[in-house]
PDB file of C-alpha atoms in Angstrom:
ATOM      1  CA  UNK A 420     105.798 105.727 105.245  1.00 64.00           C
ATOM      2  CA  UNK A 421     106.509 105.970 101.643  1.00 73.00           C
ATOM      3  CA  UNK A 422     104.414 106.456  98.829  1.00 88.00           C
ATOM      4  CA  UNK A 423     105.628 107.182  95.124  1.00 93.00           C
ATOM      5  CA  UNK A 424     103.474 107.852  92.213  1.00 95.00           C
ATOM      6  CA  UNK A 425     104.338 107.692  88.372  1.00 97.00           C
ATOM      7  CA  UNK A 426     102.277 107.444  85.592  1.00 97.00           C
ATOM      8  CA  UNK A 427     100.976 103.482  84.552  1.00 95.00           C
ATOM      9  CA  UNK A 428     101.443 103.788  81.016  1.00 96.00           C
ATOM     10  CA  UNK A 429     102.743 106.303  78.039  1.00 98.00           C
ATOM     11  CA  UNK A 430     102.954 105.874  74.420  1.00 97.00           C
ATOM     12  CA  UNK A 431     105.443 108.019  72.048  1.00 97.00           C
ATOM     13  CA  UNK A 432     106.662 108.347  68.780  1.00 97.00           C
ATOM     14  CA  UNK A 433     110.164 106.817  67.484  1.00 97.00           C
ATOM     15  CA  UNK A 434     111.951 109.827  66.840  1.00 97.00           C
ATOM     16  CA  UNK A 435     110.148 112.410  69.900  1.00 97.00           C
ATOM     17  CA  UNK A 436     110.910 112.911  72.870  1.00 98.00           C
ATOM     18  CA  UNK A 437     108.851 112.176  76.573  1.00 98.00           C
ATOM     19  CA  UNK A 438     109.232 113.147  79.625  1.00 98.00           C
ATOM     20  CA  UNK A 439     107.708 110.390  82.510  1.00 98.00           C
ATOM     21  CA  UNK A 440     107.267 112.041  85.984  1.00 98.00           C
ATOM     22  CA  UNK A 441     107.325 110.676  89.163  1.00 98.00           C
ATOM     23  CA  UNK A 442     106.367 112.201  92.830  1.00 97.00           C
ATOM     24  CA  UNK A 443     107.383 110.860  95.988  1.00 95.00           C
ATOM     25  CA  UNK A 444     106.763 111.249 100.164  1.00 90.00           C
ATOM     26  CA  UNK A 445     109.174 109.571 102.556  1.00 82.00           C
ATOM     27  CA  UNK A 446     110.679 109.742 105.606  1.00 76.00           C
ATOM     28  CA  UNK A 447     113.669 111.026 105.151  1.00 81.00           C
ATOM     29  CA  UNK A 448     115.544 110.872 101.531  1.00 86.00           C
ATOM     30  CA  UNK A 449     119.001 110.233 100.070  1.00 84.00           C
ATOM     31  CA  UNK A 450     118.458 110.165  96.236  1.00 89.00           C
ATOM     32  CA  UNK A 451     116.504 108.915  93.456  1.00 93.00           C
ATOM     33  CA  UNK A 452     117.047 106.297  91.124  1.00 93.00           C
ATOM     34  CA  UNK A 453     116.051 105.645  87.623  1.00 95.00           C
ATOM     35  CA  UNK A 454     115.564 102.431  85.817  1.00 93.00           C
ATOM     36  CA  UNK A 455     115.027 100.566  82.858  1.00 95.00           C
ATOM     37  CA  UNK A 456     113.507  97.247  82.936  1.00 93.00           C
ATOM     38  CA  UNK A 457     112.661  95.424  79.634  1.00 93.00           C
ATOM     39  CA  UNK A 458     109.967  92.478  79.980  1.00 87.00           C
ATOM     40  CA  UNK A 459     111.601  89.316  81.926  1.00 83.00           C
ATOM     41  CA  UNK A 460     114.718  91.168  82.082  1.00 86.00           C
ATOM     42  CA  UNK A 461     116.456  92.455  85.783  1.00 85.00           C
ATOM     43  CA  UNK A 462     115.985  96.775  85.966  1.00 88.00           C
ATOM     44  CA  UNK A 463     119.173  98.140  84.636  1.00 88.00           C
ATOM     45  CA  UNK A 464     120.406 101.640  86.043  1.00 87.00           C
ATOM     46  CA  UNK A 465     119.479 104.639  83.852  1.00 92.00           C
ATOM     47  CA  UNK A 466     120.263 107.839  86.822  1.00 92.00           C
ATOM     48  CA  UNK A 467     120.837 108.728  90.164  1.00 90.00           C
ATOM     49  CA  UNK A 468     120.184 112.301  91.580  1.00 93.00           C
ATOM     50  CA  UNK A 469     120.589 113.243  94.880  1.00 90.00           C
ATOM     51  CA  UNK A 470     120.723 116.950  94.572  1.00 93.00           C
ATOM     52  CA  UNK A 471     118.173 118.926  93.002  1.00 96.00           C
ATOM     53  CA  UNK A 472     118.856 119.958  88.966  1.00 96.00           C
ATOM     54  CA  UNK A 473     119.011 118.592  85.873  1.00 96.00           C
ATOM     55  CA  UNK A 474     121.614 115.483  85.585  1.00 93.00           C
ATOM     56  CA  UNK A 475     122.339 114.612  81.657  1.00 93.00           C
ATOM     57  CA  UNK A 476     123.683 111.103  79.670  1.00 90.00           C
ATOM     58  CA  UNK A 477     123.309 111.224  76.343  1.00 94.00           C
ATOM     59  CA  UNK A 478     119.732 110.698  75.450  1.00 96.00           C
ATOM     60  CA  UNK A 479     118.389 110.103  78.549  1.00 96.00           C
ATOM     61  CA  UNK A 480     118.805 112.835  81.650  1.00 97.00           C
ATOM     62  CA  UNK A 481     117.244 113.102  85.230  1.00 97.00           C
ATOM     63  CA  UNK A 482     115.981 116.017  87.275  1.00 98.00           C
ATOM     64  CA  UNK A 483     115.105 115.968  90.606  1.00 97.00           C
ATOM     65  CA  UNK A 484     113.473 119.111  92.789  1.00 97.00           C
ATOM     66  CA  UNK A 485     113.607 117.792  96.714  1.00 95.00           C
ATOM     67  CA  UNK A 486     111.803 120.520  98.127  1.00 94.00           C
ATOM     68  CA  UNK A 487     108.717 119.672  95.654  1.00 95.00           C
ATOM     69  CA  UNK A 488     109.624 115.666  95.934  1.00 95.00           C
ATOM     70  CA  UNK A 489     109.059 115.627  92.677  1.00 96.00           C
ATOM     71  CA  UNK A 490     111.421 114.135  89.536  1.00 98.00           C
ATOM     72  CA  UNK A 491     110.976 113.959  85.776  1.00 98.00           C
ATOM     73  CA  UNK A 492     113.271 110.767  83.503  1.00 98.00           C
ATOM     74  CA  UNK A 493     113.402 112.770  80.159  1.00 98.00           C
ATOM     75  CA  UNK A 494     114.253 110.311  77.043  1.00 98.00           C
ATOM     76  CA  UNK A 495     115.442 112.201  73.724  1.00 97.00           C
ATOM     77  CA  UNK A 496     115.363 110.898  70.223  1.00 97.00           C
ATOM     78  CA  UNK A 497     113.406 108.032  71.405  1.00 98.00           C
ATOM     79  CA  UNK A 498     114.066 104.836  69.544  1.00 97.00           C
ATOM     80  CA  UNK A 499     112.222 100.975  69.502  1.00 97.00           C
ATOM     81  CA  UNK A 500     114.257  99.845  72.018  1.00 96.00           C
ATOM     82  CA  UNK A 501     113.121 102.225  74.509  1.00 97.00           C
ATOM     83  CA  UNK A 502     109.751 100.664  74.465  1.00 97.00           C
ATOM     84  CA  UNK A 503     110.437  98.810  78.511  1.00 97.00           C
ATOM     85  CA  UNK A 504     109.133  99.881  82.282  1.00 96.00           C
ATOM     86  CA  UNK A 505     110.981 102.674  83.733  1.00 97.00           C
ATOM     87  CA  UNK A 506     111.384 102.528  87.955  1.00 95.00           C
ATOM     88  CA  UNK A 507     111.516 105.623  89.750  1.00 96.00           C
ATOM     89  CA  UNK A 508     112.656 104.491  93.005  1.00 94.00           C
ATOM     90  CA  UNK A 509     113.826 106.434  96.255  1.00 92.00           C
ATOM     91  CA  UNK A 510     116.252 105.571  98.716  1.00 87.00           C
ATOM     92  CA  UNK A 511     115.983 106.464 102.638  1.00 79.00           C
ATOM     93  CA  UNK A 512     118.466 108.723 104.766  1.00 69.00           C
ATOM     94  CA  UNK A 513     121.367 106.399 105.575  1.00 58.00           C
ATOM     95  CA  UNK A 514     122.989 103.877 102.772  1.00 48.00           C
ATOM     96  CA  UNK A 515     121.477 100.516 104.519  1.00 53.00           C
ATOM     97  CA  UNK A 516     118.228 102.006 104.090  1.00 72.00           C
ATOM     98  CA  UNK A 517     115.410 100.618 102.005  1.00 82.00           C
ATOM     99  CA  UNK A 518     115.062 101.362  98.240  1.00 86.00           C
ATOM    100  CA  UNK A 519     111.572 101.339  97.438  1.00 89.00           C
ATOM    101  CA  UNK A 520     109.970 101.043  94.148  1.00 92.00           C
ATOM    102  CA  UNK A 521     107.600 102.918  92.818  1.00 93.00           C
ATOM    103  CA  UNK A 522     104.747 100.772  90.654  1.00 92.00           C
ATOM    104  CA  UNK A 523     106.882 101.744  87.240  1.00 95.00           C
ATOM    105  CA  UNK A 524     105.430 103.524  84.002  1.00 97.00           C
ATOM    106  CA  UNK A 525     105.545 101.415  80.762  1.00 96.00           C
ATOM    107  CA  UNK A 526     106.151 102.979  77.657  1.00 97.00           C
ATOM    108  CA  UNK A 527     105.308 102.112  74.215  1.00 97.00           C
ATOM    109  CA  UNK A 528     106.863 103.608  71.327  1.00 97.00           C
ATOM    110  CA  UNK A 529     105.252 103.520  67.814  1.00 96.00           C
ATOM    111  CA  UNK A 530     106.670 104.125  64.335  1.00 94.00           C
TER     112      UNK A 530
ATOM    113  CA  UNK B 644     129.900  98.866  86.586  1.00 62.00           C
ATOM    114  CA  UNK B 645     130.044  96.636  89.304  1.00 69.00           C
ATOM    115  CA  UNK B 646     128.779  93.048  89.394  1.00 86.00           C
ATOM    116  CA  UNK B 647     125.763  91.120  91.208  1.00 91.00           C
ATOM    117  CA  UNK B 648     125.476  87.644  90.318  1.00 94.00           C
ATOM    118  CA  UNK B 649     122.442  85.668  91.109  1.00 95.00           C
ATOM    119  CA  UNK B 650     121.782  82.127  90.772  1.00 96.00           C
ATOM    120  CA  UNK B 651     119.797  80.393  89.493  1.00 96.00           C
ATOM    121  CA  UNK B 652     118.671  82.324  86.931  1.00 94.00           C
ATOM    122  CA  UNK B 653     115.244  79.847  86.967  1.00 94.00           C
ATOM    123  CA  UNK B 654     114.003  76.914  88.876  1.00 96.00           C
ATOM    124  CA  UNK B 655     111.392  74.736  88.775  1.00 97.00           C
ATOM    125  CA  UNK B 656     110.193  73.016  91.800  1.00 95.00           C
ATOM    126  CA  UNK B 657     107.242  70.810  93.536  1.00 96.00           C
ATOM    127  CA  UNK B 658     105.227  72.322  95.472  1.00 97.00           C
ATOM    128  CA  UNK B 659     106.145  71.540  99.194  1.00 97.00           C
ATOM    129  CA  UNK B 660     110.209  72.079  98.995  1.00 97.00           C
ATOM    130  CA  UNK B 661     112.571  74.547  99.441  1.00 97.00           C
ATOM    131  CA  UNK B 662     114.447  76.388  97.285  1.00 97.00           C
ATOM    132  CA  UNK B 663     117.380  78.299  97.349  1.00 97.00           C
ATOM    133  CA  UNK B 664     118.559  81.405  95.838  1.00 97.00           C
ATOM    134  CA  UNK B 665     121.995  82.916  95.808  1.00 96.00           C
ATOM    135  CA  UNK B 666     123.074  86.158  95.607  1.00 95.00           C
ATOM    136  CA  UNK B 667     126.597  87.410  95.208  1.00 94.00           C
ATOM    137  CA  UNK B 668     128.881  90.690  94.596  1.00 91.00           C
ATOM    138  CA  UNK B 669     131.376  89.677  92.715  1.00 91.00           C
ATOM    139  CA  UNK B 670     133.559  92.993  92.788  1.00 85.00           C
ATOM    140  CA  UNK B 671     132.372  94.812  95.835  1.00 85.00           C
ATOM    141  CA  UNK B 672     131.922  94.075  99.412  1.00 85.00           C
ATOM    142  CA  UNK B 673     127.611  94.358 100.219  1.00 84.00           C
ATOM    143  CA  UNK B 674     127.112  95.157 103.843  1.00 80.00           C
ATOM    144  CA  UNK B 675     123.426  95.919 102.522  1.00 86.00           C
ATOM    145  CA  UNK B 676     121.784  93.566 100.129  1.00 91.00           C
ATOM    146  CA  UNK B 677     117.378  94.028  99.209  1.00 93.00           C
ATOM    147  CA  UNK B 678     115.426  91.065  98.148  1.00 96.00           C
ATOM    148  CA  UNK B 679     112.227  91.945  95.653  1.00 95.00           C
ATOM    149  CA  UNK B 680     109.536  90.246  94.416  1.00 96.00           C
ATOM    150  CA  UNK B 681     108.126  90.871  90.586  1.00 93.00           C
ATOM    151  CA  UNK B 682     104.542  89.445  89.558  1.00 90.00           C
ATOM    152  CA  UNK B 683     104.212  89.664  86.318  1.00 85.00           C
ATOM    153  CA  UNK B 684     103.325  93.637  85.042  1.00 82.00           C
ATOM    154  CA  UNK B 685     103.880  95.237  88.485  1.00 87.00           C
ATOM    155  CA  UNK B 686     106.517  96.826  89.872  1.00 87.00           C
ATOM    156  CA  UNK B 687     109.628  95.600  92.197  1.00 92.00           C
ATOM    157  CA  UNK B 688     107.953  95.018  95.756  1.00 93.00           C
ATOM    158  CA  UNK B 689     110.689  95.121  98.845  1.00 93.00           C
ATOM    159  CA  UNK B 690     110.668  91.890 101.007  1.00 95.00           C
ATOM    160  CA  UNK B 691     113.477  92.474 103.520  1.00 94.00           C
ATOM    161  CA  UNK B 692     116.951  93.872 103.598  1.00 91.00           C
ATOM    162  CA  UNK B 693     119.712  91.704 104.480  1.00 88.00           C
ATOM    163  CA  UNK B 694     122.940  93.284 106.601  1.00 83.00           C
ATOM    164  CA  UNK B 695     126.004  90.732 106.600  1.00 80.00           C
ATOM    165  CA  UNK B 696     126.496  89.241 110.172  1.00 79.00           C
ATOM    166  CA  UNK B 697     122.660  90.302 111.660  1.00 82.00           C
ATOM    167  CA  UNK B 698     118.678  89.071 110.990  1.00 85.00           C
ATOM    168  CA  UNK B 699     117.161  90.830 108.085  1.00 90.00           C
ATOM    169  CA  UNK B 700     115.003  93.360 108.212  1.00 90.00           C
ATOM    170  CA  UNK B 701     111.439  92.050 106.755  1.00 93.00           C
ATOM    171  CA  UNK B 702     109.012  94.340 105.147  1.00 91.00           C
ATOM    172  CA  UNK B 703     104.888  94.116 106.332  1.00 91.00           C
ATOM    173  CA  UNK B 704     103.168  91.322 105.181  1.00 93.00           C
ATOM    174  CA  UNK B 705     106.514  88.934 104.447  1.00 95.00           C
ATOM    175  CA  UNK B 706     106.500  85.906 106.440  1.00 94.00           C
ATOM    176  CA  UNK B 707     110.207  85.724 107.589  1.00 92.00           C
ATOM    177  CA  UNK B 708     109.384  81.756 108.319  1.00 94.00           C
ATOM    178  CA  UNK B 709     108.976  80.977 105.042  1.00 96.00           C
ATOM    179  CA  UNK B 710     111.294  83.335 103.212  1.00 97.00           C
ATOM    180  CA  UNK B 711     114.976  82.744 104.817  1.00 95.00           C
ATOM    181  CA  UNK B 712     117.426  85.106 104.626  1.00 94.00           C
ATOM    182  CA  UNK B 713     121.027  84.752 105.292  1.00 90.00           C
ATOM    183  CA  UNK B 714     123.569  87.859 105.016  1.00 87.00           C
ATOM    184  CA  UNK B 715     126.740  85.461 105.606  1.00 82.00           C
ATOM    185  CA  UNK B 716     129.617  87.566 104.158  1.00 88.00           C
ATOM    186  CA  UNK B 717     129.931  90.890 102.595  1.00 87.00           C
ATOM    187  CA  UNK B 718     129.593  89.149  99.064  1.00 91.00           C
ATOM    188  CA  UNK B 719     127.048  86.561  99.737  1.00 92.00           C
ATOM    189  CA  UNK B 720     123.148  86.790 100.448  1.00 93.00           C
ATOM    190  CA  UNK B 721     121.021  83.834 100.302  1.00 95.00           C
ATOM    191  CA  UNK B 722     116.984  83.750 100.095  1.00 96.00           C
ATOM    192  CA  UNK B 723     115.251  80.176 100.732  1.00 97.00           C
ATOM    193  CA  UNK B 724     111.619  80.007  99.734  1.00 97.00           C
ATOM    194  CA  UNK B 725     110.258  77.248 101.951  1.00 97.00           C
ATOM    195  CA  UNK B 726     107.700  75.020 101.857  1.00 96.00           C
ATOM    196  CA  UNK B 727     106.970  76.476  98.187  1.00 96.00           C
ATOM    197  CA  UNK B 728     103.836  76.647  96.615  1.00 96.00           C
ATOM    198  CA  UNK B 729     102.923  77.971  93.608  1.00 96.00           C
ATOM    199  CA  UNK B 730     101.359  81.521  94.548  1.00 95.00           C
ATOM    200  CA  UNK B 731     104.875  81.617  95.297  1.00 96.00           C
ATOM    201  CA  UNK B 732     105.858  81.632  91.572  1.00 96.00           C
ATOM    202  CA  UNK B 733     107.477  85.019  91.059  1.00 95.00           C
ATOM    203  CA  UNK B 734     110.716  86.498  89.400  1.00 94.00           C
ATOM    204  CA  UNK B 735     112.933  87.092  92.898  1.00 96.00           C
ATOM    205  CA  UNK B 736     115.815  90.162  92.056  1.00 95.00           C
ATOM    206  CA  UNK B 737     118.420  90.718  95.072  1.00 94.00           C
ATOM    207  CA  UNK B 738     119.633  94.100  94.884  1.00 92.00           C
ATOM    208  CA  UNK B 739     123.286  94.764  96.684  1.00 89.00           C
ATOM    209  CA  UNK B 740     124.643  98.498  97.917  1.00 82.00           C
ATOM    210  CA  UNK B 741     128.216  98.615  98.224  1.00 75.00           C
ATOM    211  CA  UNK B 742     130.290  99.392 102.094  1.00 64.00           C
ATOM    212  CA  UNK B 743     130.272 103.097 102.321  1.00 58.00           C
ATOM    213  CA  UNK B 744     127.753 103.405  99.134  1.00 51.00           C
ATOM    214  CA  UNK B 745     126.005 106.468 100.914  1.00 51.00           C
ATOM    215  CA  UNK B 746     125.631 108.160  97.056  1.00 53.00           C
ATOM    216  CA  UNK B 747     125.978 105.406  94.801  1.00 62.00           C
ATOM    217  CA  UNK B 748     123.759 103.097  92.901  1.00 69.00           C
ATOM    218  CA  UNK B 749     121.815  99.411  93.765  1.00 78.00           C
ATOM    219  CA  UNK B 750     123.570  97.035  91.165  1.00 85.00           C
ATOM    220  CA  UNK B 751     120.514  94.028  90.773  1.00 88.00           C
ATOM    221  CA  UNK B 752     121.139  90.310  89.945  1.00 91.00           C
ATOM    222  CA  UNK B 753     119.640  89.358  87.212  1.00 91.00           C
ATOM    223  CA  UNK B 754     116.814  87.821  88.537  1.00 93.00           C
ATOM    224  CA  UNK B 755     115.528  84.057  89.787  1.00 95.00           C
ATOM    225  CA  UNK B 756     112.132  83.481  87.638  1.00 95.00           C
ATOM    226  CA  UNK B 757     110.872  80.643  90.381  1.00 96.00           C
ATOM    227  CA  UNK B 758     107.486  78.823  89.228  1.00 96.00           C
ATOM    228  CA  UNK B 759     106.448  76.019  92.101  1.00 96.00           C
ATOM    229  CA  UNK B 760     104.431  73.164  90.153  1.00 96.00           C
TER     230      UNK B 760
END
């Protein structure tokens, strides 16, 4: 089975920067996916790691550690607009395998 | 990036009809496609994964008689909600994975929001 855990909710400060975890076991793994998904919107790609270190774009960057199943989305200079759900979701050992969803950590930034 | 077009983007239906739900890679061939379902403040939940040219794969719990899935071509999934009624109301997202995507990304539709009446 598969089970992937991320925080429910985080608040932050325009300007700061946070760092949302998430923690995964599965059967068997061939990368990690980030997402953005604003309210009533479709998830929009933000990262894909499927080696372990730190993967950087601009304000946002990914790292992923496979041996501790274990991956951190860290957002820089955070602005309004980053207030949305982010998906941490993992992807099984061949490329028609299932991408599951973890439950998604929603993130409120204030002035 | 490349592009996943899903249609219709909402629908409103009686309760007791079907509904269908295209969706379609516009610049990439999808030998994999993944249905969702969203209720409202929870995450993506898997329903099935669709291969072009065999049945789909339906996760635990998904009644594969009442949600229809048809992998016809490498560009085209379709998902019929049956019989609809409105605990079936939901935003539906098809996900696609292009041929030979081992390392590369999902590209989503952009969503069906389906309420049954």
């Amino acid at each position: 089975g598969q089970n992937i855990d991320q925080p429910t909710e985080m608040t932050a400060t325009e300007g700061a920067i946070v760092q949302i975890n998430c923690t995964y076991q599965t059967s068997g793994f061939n990368g990690l996916f980030w997402y953005q998904q604003h309210a009533g919107e479709a998830p929009t790609f933000l990262s894909y790691n499927v080696l372990d270190g730190l993967e950087e774009k601009g304000r946002f960057s990914s790292f992923l550690s496979r041996s501790k199943g274990y991956s951190y989305l860290l957002l820089k200079e955070l602005q309004m607009k980053d207030s949305a759900s982010y998906l941490c979701a993992v992807r099984g050992y061949s490329s028609a395998s299932k991408i599951i969803f973890g439950s998604g950590t929603r993130l409120s930034i204030r002035p | 990036g490349a592009v996943v077009s899903q249609h219709p983007s909402w629908v409103i239906c009686k309760s007791g009809t079907s509904v269908k739900i295209e969706c379609r890679s516009l610049d990439f061939q999808a030998t994999t496609m993944f249905w969702y379902r969203q209720f409202p403040k929870q995450s993506l939940m898997l329903m099935a994964t669709s291969n072009e040219g065999s049945k789909a794969t339906y996760e635990q719990g998904v009644e594969k008689d009442k949600f229809l899935i048809n992998h016809a071509s490498l560009t085209l999934s379709t998902l019929t909600v049956t019989s609809a009624h409105p605990e079936d109301s939901s935003f539906y997202i098809c996900s696609a994975v292009s041929r030979g995507g081992m390392n590369t990304e999902a590209f989503f539709g952009q969503g069906t929001r389906l309420t049954v009446v």
